[in-house]
CSV table of C-alpha atoms in Angstrom, one decimal:
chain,number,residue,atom,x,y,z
A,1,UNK,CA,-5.3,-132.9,33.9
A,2,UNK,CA,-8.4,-130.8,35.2
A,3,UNK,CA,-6.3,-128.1,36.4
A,4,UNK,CA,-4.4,-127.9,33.0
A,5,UNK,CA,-7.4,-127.9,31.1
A,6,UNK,CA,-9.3,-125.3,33.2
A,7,UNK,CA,-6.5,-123.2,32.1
A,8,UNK,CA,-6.7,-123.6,28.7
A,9,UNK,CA,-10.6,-123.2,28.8
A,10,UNK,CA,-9.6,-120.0,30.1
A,11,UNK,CA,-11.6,-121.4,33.4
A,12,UNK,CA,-8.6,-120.1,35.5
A,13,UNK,CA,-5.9,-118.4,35.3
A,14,UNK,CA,-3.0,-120.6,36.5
A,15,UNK,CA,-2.8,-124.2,37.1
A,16,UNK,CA,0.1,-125.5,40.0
A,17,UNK,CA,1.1,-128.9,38.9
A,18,UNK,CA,3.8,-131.4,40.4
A,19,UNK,CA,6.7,-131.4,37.9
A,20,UNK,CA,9.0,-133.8,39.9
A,21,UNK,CA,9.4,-135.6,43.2
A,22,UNK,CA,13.0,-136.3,44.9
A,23,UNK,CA,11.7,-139.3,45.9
A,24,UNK,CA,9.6,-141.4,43.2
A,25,UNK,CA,11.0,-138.9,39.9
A,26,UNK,CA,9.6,-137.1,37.7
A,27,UNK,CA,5.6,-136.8,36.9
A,28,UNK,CA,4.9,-138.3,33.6
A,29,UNK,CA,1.7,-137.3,33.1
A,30,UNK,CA,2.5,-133.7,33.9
A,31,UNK,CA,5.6,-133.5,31.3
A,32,UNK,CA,3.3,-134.9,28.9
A,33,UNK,CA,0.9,-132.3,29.3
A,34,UNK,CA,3.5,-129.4,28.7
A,35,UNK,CA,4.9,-131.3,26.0
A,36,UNK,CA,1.3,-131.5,24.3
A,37,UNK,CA,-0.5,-129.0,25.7
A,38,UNK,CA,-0.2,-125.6,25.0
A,39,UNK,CA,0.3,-123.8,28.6
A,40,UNK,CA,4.1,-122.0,29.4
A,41,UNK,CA,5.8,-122.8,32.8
A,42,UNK,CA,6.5,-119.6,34.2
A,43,UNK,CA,7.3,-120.2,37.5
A,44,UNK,CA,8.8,-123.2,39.8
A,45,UNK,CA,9.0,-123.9,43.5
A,46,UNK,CA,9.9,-126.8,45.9
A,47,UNK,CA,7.9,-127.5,48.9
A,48,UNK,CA,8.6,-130.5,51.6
A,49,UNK,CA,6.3,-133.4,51.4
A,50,UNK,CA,4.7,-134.7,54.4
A,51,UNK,CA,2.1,-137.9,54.2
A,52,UNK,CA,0.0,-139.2,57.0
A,53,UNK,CA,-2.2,-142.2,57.1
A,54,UNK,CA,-5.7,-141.8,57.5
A,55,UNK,CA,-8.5,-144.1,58.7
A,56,UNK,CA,-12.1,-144.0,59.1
A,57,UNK,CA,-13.4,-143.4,62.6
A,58,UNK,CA,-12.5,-145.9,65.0
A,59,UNK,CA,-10.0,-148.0,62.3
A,60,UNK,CA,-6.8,-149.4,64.3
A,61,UNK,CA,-3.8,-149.3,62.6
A,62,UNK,CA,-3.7,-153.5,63.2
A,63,UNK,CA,-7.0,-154.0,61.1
A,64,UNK,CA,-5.2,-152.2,57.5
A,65,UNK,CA,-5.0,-154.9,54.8
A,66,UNK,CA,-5.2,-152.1,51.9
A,67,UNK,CA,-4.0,-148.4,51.3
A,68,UNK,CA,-5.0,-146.1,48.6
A,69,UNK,CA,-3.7,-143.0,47.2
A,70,UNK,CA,-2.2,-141.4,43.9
A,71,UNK,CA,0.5,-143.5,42.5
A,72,UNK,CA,2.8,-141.0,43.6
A,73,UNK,CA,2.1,-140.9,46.9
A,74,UNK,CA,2.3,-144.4,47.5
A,75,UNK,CA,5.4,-144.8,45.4
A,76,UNK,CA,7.3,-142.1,47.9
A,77,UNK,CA,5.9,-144.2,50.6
A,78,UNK,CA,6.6,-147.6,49.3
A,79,UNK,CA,9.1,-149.2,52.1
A,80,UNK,CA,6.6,-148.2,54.9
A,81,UNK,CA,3.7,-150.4,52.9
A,82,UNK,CA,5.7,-153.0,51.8
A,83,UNK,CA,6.9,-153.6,55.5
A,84,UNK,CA,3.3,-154.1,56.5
A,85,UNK,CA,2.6,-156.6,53.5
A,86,UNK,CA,-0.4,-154.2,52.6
A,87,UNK,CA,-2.2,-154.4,49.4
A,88,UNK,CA,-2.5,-151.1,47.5
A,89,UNK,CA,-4.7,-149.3,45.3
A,90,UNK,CA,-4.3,-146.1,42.7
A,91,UNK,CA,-6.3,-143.2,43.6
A,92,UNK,CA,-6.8,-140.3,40.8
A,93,UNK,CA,-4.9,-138.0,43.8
A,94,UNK,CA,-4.5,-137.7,47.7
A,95,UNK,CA,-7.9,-136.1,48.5
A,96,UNK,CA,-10.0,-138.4,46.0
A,97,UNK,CA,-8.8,-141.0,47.9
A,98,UNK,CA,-9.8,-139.9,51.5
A,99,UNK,CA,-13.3,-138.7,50.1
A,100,UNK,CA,-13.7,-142.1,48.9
A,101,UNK,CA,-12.5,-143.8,51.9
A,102,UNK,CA,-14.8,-141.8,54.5
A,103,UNK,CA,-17.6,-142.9,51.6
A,104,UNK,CA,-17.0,-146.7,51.7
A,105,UNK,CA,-16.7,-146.1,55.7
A,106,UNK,CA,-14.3,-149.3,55.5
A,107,UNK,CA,-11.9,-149.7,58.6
A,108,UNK,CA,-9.5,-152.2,56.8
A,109,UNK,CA,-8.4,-149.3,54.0
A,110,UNK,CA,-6.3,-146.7,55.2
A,111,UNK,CA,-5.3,-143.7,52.9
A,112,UNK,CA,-2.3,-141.6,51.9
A,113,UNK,CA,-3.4,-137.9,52.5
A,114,UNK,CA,-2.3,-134.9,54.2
A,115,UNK,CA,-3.5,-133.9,57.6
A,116,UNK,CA,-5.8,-131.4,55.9
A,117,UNK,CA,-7.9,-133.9,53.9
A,118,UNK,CA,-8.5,-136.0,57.6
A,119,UNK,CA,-9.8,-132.7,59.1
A,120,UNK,CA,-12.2,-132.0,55.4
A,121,UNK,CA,-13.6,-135.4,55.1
A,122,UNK,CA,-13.9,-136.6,59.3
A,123,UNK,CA,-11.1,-139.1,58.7
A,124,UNK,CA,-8.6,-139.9,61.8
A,125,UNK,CA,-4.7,-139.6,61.6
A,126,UNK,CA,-3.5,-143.6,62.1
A,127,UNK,CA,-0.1,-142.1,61.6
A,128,UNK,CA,2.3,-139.8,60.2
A,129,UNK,CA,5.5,-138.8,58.4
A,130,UNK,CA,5.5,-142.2,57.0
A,131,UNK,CA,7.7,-141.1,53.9
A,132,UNK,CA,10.2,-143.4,53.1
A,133,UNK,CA,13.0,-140.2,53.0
A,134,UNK,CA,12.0,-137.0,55.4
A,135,UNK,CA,14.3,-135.5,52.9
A,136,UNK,CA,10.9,-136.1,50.4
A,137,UNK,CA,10.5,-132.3,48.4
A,138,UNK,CA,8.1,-132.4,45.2
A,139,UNK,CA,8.5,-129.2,42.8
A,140,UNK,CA,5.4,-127.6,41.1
A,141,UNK,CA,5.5,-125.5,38.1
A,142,UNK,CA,2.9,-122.9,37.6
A,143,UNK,CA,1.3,-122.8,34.1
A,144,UNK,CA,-0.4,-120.2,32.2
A,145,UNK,CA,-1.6,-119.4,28.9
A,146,UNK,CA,1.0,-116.7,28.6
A,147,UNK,CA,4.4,-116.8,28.4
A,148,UNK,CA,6.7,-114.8,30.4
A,149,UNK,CA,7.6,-111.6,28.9
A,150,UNK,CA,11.7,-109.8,29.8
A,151,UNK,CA,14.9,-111.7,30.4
A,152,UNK,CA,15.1,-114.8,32.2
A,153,UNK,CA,17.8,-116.6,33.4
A,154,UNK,CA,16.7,-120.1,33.0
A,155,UNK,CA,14.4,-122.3,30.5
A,156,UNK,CA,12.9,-125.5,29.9
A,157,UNK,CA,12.6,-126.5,25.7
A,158,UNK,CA,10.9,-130.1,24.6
A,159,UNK,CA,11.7,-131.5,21.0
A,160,UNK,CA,12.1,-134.3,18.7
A,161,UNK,CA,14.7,-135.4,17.2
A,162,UNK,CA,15.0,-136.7,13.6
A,163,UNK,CA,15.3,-140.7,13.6
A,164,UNK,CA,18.9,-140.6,12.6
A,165,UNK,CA,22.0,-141.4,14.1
A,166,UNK,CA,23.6,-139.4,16.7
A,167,UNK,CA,20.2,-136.5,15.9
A,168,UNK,CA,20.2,-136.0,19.9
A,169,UNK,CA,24.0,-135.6,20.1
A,170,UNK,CA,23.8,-133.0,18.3
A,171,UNK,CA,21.2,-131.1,19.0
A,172,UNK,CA,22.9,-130.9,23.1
A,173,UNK,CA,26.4,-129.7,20.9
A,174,UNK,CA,24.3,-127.0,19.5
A,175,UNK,CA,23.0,-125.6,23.1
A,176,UNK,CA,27.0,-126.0,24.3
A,177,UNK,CA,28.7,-124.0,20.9
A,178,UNK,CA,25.9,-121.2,21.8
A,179,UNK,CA,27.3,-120.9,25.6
A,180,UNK,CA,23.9,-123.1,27.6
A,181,UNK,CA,24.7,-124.8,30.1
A,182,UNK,CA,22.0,-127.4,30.7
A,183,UNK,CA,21.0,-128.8,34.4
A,184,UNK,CA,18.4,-131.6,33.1
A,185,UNK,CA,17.8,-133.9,30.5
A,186,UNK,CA,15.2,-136.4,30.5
A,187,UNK,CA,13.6,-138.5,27.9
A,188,UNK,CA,9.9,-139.6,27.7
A,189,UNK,CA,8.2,-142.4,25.4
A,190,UNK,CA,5.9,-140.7,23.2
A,191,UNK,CA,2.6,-143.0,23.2
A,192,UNK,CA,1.5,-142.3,19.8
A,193,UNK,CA,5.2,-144.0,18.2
A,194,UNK,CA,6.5,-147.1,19.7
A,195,UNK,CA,10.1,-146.4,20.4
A,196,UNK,CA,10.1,-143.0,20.2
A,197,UNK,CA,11.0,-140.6,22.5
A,198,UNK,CA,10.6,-136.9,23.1
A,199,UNK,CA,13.2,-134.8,24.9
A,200,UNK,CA,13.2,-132.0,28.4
A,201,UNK,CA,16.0,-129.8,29.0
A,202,UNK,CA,16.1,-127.6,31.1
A,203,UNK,CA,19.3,-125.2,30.7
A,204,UNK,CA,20.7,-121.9,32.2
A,205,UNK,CA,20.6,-117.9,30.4
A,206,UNK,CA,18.1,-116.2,28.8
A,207,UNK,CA,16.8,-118.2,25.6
A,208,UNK,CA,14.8,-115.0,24.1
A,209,UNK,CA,18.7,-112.9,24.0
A,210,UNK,CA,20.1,-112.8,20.6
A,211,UNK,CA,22.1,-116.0,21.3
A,212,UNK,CA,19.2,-117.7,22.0
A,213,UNK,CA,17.4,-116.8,19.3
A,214,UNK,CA,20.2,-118.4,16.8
A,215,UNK,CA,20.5,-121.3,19.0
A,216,UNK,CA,16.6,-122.5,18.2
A,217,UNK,CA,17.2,-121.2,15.0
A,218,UNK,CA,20.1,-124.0,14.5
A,219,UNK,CA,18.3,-126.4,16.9
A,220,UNK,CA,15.1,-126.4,14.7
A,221,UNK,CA,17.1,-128.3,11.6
A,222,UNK,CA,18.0,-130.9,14.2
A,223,UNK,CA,14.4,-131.2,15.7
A,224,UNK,CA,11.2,-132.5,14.1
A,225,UNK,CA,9.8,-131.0,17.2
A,226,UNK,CA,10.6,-128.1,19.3
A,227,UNK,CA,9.2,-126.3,21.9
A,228,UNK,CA,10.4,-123.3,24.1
A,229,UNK,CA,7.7,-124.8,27.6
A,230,UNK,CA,8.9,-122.5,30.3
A,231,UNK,CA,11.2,-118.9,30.8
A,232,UNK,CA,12.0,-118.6,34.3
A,233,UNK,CA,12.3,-114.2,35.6
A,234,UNK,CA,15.6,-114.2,37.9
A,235,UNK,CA,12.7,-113.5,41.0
A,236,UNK,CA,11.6,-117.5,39.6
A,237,UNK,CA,14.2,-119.3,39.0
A,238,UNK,CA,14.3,-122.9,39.1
């Protein structure tokens, strides 16, 4: 959240965030944010995810009894810890967690970090690649204060829905009879109404065309909420 809100201070200009991982899913607290907050995606981009286990100096890998990092992190990594019986604990993110750990200098907690945060904080590498899947890829999305500006070719919208039967049917019927394909829809629990969700697509052609423009037209009498989060330029495509 520090990121995001460095942007919208106006602190920065763009803030990278993890959207989703192929491993452990998408980031809740991240599609919260965009759904809330009032930064555009503009650009997305995979990259491979490699975690290591750190120790303070001199730990053995025999002595572990605990491991801390983000909740991500240890979720993509959750067979290797549960083989070892280890305990775990939630970290705010990867390098929080290795800063602490060189702090509290204890040799019995090992951390979930990148080879990078061993080197900044004088931690040693107990082991490594100790994803559950080497196939593990997390996408980012970079957010600004300013949407993108020219055709796209994809989009991501986030709405409501009104609480009436077969509301969310009929909103996706509306994106199909206007010729968008989608490639995602996921639904989130909005924490303010118990049993009520909010709604991410993310869906194919250029939302700010003509066609678009009649489909959220149509799609607002459907949707208490809606919200055009991200326009992706064919050079940042999904």
């Amino acid at each position: 959240g520090k990121a995001h809100d460095a942007v919208v201070r106006g602190e920065c200009d763009y803030a990278v965030l993890p959207m989703e991982n192929s491993e452990a899913g998408e980031v809740g607290q991240v599609m919260d944010l965009l759904f809330n907050g009032p930064l555009f995606a503009n650009r997305s981009f995979s990259l491979p995810v490699v975690h290591n286990l750190l120790g303070v100096p001199g730990a053995d890998l025999a002595g572990i009894r605990t491991v801390t990092s983000h909740p991500q992190a240890l979720a993509q990594c959750e067979s290797y810890i549960t083989e070892r019986g280890w305990d775990v604990r939630n970290a705010p993110n990867t390098a929080m967690a290795a800063k602490a750990l060189i702090a509290s200098g204890d040799s019995s907690v090992a951390a979930i970090a990148s080879a990078e945060a061993a080197a900044l904080y004088g931690l040693e590498v107990l082991d490594h690649d100790i994803n559950s899947s080497a196939d593990n890829t997390t996408r980012f999305v970079v957010l600004s204060r300013i949407a993108t500006e020219g055709s796209t070719e994809r989009f991501i919208l986030m709405f409501t829905v009104k609480n009436e039967a077969g509301a969310l049917a009929k909103a996706i019927n509306v994106m199909g009879d206007h010729g968008f394909n989608m490639s995602a829809l996921r639904s989130r629990p909005m924490k303010s109404l118990a049993w009520r969700y909010y709604f991410y697509i993310e869906a194919e052609g250029d939302v700010a065309s003509t066609e678009g423009q009649a489909m959220l037209r149509e799609l607002s009498e459907q949707c208490d909420r809606l919200k055009v989060v991200g326009r992706f330029a064919p050079n940042t495509a999904l």
